Coordinates of C-alpha atoms and ligand atoms in Angstrom, one line a residue:
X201 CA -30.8 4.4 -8.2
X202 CA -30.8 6.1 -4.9
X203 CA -28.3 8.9 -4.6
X204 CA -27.6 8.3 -1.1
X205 CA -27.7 11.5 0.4
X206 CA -30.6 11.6 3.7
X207 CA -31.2 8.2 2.3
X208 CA -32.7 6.5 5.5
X209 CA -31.8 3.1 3.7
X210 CA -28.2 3.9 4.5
X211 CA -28.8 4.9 8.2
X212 CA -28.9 1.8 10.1
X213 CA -28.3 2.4 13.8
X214 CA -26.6 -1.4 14.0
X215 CA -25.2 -3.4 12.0
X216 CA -27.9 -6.3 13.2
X217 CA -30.0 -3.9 11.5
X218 CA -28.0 -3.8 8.2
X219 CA -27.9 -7.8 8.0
X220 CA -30.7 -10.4 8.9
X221 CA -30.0 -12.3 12.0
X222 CA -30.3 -15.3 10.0
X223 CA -27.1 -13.5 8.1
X224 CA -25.2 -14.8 11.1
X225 CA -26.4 -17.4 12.6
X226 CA -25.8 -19.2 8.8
X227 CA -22.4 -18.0 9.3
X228 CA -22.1 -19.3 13.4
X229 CA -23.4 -22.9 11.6
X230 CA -20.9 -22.9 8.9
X231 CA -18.1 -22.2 11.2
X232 CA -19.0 -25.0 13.2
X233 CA -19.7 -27.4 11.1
X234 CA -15.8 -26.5 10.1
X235 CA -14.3 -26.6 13.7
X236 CA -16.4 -29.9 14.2
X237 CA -18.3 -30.8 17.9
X238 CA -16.2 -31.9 20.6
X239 CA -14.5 -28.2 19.8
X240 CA -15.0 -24.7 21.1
X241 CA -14.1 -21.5 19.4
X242 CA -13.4 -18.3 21.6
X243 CA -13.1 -15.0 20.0
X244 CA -12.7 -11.4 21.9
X245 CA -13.4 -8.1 21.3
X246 CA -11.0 -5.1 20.5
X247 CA -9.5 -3.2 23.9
X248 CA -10.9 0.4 24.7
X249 CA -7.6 2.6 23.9
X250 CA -7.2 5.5 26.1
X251 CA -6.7 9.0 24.4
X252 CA -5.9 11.0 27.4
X253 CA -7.1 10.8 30.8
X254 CA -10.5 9.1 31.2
X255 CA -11.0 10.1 27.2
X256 CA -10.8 7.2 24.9
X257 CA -10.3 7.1 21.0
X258 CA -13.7 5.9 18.8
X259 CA -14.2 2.7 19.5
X260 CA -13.9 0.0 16.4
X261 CA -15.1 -3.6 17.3
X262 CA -13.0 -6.0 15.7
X263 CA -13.9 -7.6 12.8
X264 CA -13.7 -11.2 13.1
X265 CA -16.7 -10.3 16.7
X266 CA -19.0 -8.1 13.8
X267 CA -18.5 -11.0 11.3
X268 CA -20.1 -13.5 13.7
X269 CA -22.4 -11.6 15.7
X270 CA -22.8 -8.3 14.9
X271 CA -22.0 -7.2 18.3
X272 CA -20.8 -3.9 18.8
X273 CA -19.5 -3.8 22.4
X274 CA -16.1 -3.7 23.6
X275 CA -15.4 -6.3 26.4
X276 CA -17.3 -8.8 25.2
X277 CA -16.2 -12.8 24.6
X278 CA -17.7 -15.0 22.3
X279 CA -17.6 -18.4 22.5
X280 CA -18.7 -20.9 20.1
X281 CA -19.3 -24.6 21.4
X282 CA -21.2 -27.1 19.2
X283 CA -23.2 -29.1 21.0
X284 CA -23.0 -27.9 23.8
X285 CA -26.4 -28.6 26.0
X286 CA -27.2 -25.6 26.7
X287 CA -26.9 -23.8 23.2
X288 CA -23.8 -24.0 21.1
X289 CA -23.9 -20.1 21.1
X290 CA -22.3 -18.5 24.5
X291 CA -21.9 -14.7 25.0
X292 CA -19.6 -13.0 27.6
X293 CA -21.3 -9.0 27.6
X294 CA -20.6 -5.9 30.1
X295 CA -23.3 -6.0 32.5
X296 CA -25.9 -3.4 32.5
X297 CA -25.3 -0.8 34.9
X298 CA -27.6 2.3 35.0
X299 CA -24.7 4.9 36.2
X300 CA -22.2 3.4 33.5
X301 CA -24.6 4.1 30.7
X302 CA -25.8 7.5 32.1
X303 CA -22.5 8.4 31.6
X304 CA -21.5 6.4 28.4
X305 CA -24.0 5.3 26.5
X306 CA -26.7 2.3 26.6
X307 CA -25.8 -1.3 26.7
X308 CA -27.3 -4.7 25.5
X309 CA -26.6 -6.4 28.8
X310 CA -26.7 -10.2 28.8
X311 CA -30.5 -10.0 27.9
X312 CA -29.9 -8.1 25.2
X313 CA -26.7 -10.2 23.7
X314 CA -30.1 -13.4 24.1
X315 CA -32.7 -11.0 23.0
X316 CA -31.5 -9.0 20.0
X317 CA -28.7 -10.8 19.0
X318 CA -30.0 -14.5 19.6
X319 CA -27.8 -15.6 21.9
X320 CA -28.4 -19.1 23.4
X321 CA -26.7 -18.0 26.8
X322 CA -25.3 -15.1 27.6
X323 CA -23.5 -13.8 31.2
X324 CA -22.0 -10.7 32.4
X325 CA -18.0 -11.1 31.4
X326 CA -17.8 -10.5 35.2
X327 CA -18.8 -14.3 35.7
X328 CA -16.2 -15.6 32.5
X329 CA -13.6 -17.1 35.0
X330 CA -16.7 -18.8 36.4
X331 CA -18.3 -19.9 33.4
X332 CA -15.8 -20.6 30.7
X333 CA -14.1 -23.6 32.3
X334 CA -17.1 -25.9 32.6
X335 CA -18.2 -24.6 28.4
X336 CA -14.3 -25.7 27.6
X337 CA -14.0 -29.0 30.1
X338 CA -14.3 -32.5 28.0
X339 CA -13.8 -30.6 24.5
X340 CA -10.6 -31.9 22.4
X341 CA -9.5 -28.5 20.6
X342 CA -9.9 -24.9 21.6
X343 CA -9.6 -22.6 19.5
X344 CA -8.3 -19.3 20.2
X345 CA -5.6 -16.9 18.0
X346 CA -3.0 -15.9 21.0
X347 CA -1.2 -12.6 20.6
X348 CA -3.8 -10.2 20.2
X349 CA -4.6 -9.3 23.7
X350 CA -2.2 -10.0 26.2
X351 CA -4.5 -10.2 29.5
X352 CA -7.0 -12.7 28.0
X353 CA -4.0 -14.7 26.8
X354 CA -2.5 -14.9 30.3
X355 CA -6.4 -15.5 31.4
X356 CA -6.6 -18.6 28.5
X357 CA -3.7 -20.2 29.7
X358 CA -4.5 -19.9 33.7
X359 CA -7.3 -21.8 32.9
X360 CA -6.2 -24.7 31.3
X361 CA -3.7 -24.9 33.8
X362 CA -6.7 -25.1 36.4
X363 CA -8.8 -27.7 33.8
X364 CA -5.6 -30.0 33.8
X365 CA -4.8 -29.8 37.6
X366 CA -8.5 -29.7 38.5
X367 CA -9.7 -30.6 42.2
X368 CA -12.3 -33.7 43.2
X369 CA -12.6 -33.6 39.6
X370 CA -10.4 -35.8 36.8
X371 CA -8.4 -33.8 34.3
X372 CA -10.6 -32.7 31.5
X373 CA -8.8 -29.3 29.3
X374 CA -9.0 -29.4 25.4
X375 CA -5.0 -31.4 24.1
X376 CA -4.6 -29.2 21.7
X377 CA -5.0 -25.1 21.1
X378 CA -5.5 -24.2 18.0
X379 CA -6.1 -20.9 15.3
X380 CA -9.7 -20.8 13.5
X381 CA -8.3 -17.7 11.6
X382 CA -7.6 -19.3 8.4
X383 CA -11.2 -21.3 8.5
X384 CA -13.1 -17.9 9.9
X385 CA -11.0 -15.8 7.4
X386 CA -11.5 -18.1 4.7
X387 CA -15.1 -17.4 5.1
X388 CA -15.1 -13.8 5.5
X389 CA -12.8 -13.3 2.3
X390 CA -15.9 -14.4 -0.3
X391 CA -18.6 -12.0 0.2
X392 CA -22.4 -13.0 0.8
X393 CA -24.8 -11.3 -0.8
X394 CA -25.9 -9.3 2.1
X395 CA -22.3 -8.0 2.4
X396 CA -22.2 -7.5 -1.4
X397 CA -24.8 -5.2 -1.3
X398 CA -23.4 -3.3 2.0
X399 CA -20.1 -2.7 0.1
X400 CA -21.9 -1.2 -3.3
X401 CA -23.2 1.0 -0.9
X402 CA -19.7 2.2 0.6
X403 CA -18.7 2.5 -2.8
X404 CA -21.5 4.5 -3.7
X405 CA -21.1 7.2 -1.2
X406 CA -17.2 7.3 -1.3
X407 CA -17.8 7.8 -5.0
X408 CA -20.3 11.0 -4.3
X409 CA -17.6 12.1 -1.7
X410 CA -15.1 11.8 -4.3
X411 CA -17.1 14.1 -6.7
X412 CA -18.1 16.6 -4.8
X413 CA -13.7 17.3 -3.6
X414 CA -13.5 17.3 -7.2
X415 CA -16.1 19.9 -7.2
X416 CA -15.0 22.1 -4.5
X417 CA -11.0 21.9 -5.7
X418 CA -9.6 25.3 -6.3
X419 CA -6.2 26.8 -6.2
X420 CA -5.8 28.3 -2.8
X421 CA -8.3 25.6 -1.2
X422 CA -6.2 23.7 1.8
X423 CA -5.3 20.1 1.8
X424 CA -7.4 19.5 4.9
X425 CA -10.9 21.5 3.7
X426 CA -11.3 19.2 0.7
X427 CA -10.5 16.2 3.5
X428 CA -13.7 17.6 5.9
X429 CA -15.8 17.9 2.6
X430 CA -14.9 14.2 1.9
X431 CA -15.7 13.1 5.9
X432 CA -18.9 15.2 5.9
X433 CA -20.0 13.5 3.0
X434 CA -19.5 9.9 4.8
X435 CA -21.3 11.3 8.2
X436 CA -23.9 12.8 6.3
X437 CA -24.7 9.5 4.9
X438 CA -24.3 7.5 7.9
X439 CA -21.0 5.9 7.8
X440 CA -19.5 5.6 10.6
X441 CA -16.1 6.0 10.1
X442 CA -13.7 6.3 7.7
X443 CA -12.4 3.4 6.4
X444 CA -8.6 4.7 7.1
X445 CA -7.5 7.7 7.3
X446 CA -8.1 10.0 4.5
X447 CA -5.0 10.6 2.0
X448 CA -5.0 14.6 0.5
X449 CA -2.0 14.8 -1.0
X450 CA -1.2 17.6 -3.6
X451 CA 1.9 18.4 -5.7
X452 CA 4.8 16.5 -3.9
X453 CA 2.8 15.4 -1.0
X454 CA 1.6 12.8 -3.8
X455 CA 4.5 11.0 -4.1
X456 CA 4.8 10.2 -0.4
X457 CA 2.0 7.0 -0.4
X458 CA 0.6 6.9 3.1
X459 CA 0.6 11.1 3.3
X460 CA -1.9 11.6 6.2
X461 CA -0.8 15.4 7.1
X462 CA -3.1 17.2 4.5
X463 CA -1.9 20.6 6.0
X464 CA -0.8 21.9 3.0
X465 CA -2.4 24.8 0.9
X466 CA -3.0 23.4 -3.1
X467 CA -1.2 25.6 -5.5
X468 CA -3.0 26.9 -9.3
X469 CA 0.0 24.1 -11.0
X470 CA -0.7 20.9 -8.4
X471 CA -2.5 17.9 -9.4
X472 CA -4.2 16.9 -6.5
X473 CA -4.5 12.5 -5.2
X474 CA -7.2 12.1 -2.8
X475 CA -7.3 8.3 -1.5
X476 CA -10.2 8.1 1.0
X477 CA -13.3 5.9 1.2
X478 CA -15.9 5.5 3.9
X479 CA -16.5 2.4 6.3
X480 CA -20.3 1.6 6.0
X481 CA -21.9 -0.4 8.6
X482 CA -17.9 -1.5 9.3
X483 CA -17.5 -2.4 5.5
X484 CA -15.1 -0.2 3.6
X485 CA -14.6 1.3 0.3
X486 CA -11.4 1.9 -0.7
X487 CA -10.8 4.4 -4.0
X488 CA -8.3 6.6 -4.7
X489 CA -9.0 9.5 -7.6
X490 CA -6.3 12.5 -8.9
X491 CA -7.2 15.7 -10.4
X492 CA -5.3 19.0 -11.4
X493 CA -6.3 21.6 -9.0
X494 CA -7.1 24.2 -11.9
X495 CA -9.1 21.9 -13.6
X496 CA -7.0 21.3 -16.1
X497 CA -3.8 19.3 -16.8
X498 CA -0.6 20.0 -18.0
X499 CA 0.3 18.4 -21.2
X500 CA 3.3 16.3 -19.0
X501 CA 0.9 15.5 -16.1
X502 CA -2.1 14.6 -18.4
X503 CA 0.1 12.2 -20.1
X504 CA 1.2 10.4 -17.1
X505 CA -2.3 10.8 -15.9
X506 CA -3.3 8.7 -19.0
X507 CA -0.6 6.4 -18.5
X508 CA -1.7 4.9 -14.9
X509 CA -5.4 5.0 -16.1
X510 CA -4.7 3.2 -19.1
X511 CA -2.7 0.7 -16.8
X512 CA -5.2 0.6 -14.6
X513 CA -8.6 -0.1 -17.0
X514 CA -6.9 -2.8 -18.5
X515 CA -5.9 -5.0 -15.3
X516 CA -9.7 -4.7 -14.5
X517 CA -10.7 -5.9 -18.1
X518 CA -8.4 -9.0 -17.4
X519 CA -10.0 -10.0 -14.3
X520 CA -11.9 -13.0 -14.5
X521 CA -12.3 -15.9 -11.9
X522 CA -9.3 -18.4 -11.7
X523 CA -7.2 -15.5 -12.5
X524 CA -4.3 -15.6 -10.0
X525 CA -3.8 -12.6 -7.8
X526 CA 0.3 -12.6 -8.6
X527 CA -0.6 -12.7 -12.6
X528 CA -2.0 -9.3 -12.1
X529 CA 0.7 -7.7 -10.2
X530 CA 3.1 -9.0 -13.2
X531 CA 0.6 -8.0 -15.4
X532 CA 0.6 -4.4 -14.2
X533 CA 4.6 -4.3 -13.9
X534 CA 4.6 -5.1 -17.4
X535 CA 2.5 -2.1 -18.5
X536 CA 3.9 0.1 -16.2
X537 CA 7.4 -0.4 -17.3
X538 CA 6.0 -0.2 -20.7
X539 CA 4.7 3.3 -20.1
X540 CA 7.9 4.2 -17.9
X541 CA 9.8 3.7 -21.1
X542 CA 7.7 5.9 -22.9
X543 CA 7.4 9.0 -20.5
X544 CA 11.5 8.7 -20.3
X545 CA 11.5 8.2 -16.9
X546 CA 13.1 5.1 -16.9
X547 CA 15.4 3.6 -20.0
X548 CA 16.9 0.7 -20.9
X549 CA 15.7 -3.0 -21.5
X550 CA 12.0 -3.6 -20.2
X551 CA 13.3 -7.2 -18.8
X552 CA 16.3 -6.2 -17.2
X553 CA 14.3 -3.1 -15.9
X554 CA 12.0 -5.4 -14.3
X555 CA 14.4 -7.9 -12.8
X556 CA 16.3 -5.5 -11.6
X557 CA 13.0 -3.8 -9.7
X558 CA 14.4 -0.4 -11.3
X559 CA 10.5 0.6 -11.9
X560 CA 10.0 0.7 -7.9
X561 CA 11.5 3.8 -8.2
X562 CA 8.1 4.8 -9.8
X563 CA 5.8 2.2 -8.7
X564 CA 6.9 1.0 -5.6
X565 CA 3.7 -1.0 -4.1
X566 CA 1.3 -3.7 -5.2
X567 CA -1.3 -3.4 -7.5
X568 CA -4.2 -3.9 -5.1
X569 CA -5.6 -5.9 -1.9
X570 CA -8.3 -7.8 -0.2
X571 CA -10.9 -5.6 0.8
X572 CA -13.9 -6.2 3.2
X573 CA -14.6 -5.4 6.6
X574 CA -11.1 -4.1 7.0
X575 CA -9.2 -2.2 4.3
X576 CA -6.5 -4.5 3.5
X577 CA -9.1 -7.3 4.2
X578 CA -8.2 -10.9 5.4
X579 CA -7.2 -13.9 3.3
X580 CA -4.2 -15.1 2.1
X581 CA -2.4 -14.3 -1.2
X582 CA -1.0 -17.6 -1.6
X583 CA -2.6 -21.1 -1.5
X584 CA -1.0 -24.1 0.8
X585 CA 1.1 -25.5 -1.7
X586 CA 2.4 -21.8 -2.2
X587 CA 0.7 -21.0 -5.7
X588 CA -0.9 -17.6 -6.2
X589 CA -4.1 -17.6 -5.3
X590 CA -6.7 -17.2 -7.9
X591 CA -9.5 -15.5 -7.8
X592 CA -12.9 -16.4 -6.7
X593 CA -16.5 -15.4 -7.4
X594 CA -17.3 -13.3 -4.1
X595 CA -13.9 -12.0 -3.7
X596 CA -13.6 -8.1 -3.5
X597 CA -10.1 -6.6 -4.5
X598 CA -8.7 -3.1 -5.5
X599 CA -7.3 -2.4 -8.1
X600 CA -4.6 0.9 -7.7
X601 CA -1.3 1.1 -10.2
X602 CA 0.3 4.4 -9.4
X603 CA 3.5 6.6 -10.8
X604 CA 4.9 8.9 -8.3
X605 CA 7.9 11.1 -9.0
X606 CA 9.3 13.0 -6.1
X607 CA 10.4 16.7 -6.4
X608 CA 13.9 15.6 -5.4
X609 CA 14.2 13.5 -8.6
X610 CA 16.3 15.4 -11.0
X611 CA 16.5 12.5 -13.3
X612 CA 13.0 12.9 -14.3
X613 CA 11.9 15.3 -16.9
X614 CA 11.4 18.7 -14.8
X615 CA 7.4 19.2 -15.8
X616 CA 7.2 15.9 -13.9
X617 CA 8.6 16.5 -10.5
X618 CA 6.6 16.8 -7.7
X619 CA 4.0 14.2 -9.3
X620 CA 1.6 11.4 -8.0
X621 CA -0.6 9.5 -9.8
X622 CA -2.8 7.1 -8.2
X623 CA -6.1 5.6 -9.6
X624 CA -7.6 3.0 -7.3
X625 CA -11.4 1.2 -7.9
X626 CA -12.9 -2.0 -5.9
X627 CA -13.5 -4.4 -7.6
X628 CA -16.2 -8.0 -7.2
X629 CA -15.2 -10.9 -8.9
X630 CA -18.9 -12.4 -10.5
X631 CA -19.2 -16.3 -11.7
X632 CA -18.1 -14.6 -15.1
X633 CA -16.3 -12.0 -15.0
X634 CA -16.0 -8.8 -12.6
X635 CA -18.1 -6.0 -11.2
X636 CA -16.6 -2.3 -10.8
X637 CA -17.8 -1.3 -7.7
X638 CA -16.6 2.2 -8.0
X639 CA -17.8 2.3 -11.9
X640 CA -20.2 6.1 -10.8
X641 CA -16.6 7.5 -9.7
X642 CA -15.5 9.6 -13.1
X643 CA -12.0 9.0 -14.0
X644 CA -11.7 10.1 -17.5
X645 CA -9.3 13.0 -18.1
X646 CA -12.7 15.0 -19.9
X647 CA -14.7 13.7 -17.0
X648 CA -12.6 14.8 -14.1
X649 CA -11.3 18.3 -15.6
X650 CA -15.2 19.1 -16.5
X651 CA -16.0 18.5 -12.8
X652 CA -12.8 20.6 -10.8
X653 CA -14.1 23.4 -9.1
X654 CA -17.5 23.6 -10.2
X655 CA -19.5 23.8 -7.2
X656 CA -19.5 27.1 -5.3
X657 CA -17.1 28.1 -2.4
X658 CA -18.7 27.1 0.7
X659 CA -19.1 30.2 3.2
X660 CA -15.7 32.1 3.7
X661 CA -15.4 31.7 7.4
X662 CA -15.1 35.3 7.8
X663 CA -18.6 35.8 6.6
X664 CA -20.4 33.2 9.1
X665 CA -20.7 35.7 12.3
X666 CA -21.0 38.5 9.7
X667 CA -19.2 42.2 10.4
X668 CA -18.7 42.8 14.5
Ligands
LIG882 N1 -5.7 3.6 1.3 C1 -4.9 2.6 1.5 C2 -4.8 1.7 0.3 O1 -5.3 2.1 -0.7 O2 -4.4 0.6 0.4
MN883 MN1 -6.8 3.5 -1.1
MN884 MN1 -6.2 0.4 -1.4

């Protein structure tokens, strides 16, 4: 197996090159076929965000855009009409524009949305007020999910005001608007093949990154350095961002869940939870690993240590299509409470612990999520008659039980203050079974003390420009 590292396999420049464009024009079919002809489907791109001035933050196209296209562009409209005469397949793309691209990099321009991304028309978005009303005229339903972008909304309903009052011509706007998100989400929430393959990739280099914080962990080391080791790990590998931002947490900083600061120096007695993955080609991994900053554990902290992994490796052993999600959350309360009771940090009756939600003290989120194209990925958790839903070959989900016992929590035994434990793998659900998608990323108490600290420092930045 590849190790990923200067791996030109990894280092696609697009994600059209990442995916066949067969890959989505079988997913533009099967989406039609579900919003039927006499329909139209419009979907727009993510707004630039300024930064400061005329500086803007990275760019991230949105999702549901990559999913059907691959398209990478902001301002851009797609629009989706089976049927239609002139290609079902309409794109609305910047323009090119020589001085605009000097400055900002190239673009596909309306030849290039045809060309490279098979586009049966394409304009300049300039000409949408133009060109959208005739593509929409005569169809029943539009779809479009209001309430993600405010202008276009206001832009939407304009012009079915203009369809139904129309001049010289009769009245001829779609009766009803509707929201493809659960069909399109639907779809996106069982992974093809191509995007199987794309996220064992993710997982692979998050893993690597993982290791080599482990291996560059030392007492003294700041929150932040072992952060830029993880990130330089994705870039290295051509990932393009990260998939969220990057969780360093050590000591107390653990028990806070969504810690983003990492500006803290690691101390000889911290265990440290670092919950950071890569976003490959816009797919993310997702995988949280905790180690003792000396490379070894205390007795007390190894034995909660053991208590989340042991949690943890047997919800994935129960995972099995048809499963429902909700039976695993239970599943994992149960356990945890279990091992709550036998760390003394909580007491009493395990049932009336549990109906009382006294183990959120410990464990206060869900065992896992949907995880694709965005972290906490689309589809619902419930089916339409309100069941759990169960799970399905092609599904991806983590799975991340955690303890976390704050510094301020004099209840708890004092070797265990100031402690977070997290262990979080990704997980594909297979026609029989599962597949560990994070399965290279060591998370045995041998494995991950035998790898703390092992590589050496990297250059003290004192020594870079050498003595004045
Ligand atoms: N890193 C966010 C999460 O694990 O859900
Ligand atoms: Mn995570
Ligand atoms: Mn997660």
């Amino acid at each position: 197996m590849s190790t990923g590292l200067f791996d030109t396999d990894f280092q696609t420049d697009t994600l059209m090159d990442a995916f066949d464009a067969d890959d989505f024009e079988a997913r533009r079919q099967t989406l039609m076929e579900k919003i039927g002809r006499g329909s139209a489907l419009v979907v727009t791109a993510n707004p630039v965000q300024t930064r400061s001035n005329d500086t803007h933050f990275p760019y991230r196209p949105a999702s549901d855009l990559l999913y059907l296209t691959g398209f990478e562009e902001p301002e851009t409209v797609l629009v989706l009409a089976p049927g239609r005469e002139d290609g079902a397949y309409v794109m609305f793309v910047q323009p090119r524009d020589e001085e605009a691209e000097r400055w900002s990099g190239r673009r596909p321009g309306p030849e290039g949305a045809e060309q490279q991304y098979g586009a049966d028309e394409a304009f300049s978005i300039e000409a949408i007020d133009e060109e959208l009303p005739d593509i929409l005229a005569e169809r029943e339903t539009l779809y479009y999910t209001f309430g993600r972008d405010e202008s276009f909304d206001e832009r939407i309903i304009d012009l079915l005001n203009a369809l139904r009052h129309r001049r010289n011509k009769p009245p001829a706007a779609p009766n009803s608007v509707d929201d493809a998100r659960d069909i399109l989400h639907d779809m996106r929430f069982q992974k093809r093949p191509e995007e199987r393959d794309l996220m064992r990739r993710a997982n692979q280099i998050t893993s690597e990154a993982h290791v080599l914080a482990m291996r560059h962990c030392r007492p003294g080391i700041q929150e932040y350095e072992l952060q830029s080791i993880l990130e330089f790990h994705f870039q290295r590998c051509g990932a393009n961002f990260t998939a969220y931002p990057s969780i360093v947490g050590s000591g107390d900083n653990a028990t806070c869940l969504h810690y983003t600061d990492n500006d803290d120096r690691i101390d000889e007695d911290d265990v440290v939870l670092v919950d950071a993955g890569c976003e490959l080609d816009y797919y993310a991994g997702d995988i949280t690993r905790t180690f003792p900053a000396s490379g070894s554990f205390t007795s007390a902290q190894r034995d909660v240590y053991q208590a989340v992994l042991d949690v943890q490796e047997r919800i994935i052993e129960s995972i099995e299509p048809g499963r429902p999600f909700e039976a695993l959350q239970e599943q994992t309360v149960e356990l945890i409470v279990e091992r709550l009771l036998d760390l003394e940090l909580l007491d009493g009756e395990a049932d009336a612990l549990i109906e009382d939600d006294a183990y959120k003290t410990y464990f206060p989120h869900k065992v896992g999520h949907w995880l694709g194209l965005d972290v906490h990925d689309v589809g619902p958790y419930y089916t339409e008659d309100g069941a759990s839903r169960p799970l399905e070959p092609g599904a991806v989900l983590t799975i991340e039980p955690g303890i976390y016992i704050p510094e301020s929590d004099e209840d708890a035994p004092s070797d265990m203050q100031g402690l977070g434990v997290r262990i979080e793998d990704d997980i594909l659900i297979a026609p029989d079974g599962y597949e560990n998608l994070s399965s290279r990323c060591p998370k045995s108490v041998d494995a991950i003390e035998s790898l703390v600290g092992t590589s050496a420092p990297l250059l003290e930045t004192d020594d870079i420009l050498g003595p004045q």
